Short mmCIF file of C-alpha atoms and ligand atoms in Angstrom, two decimals:
data_model
loop_
_atom_site.label_atom_id
_atom_site.label_comp_id
_atom_site.label_asym_id
_atom_site.label_seq_id
_atom_site.Cartn_x
_atom_site.Cartn_y
_atom_site.Cartn_z
CA MET A 1 -0.53 -0.26 -0.49
CA GLU A 2 2.01 3.61 -1.15
CA LEU A 3 0.70 6.40 1.16
CA ASP A 4 1.55 9.90 -0.11
CA PHE A 5 1.23 11.45 3.54
CA ALA A 6 1.23 9.24 6.57
CA TRP A 7 0.70 10.44 10.90
CA LEU A 8 2.59 7.00 12.17
CA ALA A 9 0.83 8.13 15.26
CA ARG A 10 -2.14 8.66 14.67
CA ARG A 11 -2.75 6.22 11.97
CA VAL A 12 -3.90 8.50 8.98
CA GLY A 13 -2.93 7.64 5.83
CA VAL A 14 -3.62 10.09 3.00
CA VAL A 15 -3.31 8.89 -1.14
CA VAL A 16 -3.81 11.62 -3.44
CA ASN A 17 -5.47 10.56 -6.56
CA GLY A 18 -5.40 11.55 -9.83
CA CYS A 19 -8.17 11.83 -11.40
CA TYR A 20 -7.64 10.19 -14.88
CA TRP A 21 -5.40 7.61 -14.45
CA HIS A 22 -7.88 6.24 -10.94
CA GLY A 23 -11.14 6.92 -12.88
CA CYS A 24 -12.78 10.06 -10.60
CA VAL A 25 -16.47 8.84 -10.88
CA VAL A 26 -16.58 13.10 -10.89
CA CYS A 27 -14.32 13.61 -13.82
CA ALA A 28 -15.17 10.19 -15.51
CA GLY A 29 -15.74 11.44 -18.99
CA ALA A 30 -16.79 9.06 -22.41
CA LYS A 31 -13.32 8.06 -23.95
CA ALA A 32 -13.74 7.17 -27.48
CA GLY A 33 -10.70 5.77 -29.40
CA PRO A 34 -10.10 2.63 -30.10
CA SER A 35 -7.41 1.57 -26.69
CA ALA A 36 -11.40 3.14 -25.07
CA ALA A 37 -11.73 -0.53 -23.67
CA GLU A 38 -7.99 -1.02 -23.25
CA TRP A 39 -8.40 2.11 -20.97
CA ALA A 40 -11.92 1.44 -19.45
CA HIS A 41 -9.80 -2.14 -18.24
CA LYS A 42 -7.07 -0.29 -17.07
CA VAL A 43 -8.51 1.97 -15.26
CA ALA A 44 -11.70 -0.76 -13.89
CA LYS A 45 -7.73 -2.49 -12.09
CA THR A 46 -6.62 -0.07 -10.84
CA ARG A 47 -9.96 1.14 -8.99
CA GLU A 48 -9.95 -2.76 -7.30
CA ARG A 49 -6.27 -2.21 -6.55
CA ASP A 50 -7.41 1.45 -4.54
CA ALA A 51 -10.43 -0.71 -3.22
CA ARG A 52 -7.87 -3.43 -1.48
CA ASN A 53 -5.36 -0.69 -0.24
CA ARG A 54 -7.86 0.50 1.46
CA ASP A 55 -9.81 -2.31 3.24
CA LEU A 56 -6.09 -3.62 4.07
CA ALA A 57 -5.33 0.31 5.71
CA ALA A 58 -9.14 -0.28 7.68
CA ASN A 59 -8.24 -4.24 8.71
CA HIS A 60 -4.72 -3.17 9.86
CA GLY A 61 -7.12 0.08 11.80
CA TRP A 62 -5.51 3.07 9.40
CA ARG A 63 -8.09 5.95 8.46
CA LEU A 64 -7.45 7.06 4.73
CA VAL A 65 -8.55 9.62 3.05
CA THR A 66 -8.75 9.79 -0.63
CA VAL A 67 -7.53 13.10 -2.06
CA TRP A 68 -9.30 13.67 -5.64
CA GLU A 69 -6.90 16.67 -7.91
CA HIS A 70 -9.86 18.05 -8.50
CA GLU A 71 -10.66 19.00 -5.67
CA ASP A 72 -10.82 22.45 -3.47
CA PRO A 73 -7.49 21.82 -1.47
CA GLU A 74 -9.01 23.97 1.19
CA ASP A 75 -11.64 21.42 1.20
CA ALA A 76 -9.28 18.27 1.49
CA ALA A 77 -7.18 19.71 4.46
CA LEU A 78 -9.65 19.93 6.78
CA ARG A 79 -11.35 16.54 5.69
CA VAL A 80 -7.82 15.65 6.31
CA ALA A 81 -7.86 17.29 10.19
CA GLU A 82 -10.75 16.07 10.83
CA LYS A 83 -9.30 12.54 10.72
CA THR A 84 -6.80 13.10 12.34
CA ARG A 85 -8.97 14.98 15.01
CA GLN A 86 -10.77 11.55 15.20
CA SER A 87 -7.64 9.72 15.36
CA ALA A 88 -5.90 11.60 18.54
ZN1 LIG B 101 -11.95 14.53 -10.53
#
């Protein structure tokens, strides 16, 4: 499992997902072209891996915050702060 940021003592991790690479449902648009099916398969695999990582983290007592590329950074920071407060 890869974390972009981690507070070990509080077991809070932050994962920053690029919307394109991780298949953001907010930003998802129809992908045209001959490789559309191949790309959809690749993104589906990435999303499956992300879900496994979230389960793995939760099973080990970690709280994960997923931040998406399209998010307002201040809103994301507030969500991270809230999660660290819950773990204090
Ligand atoms: Zn997005």
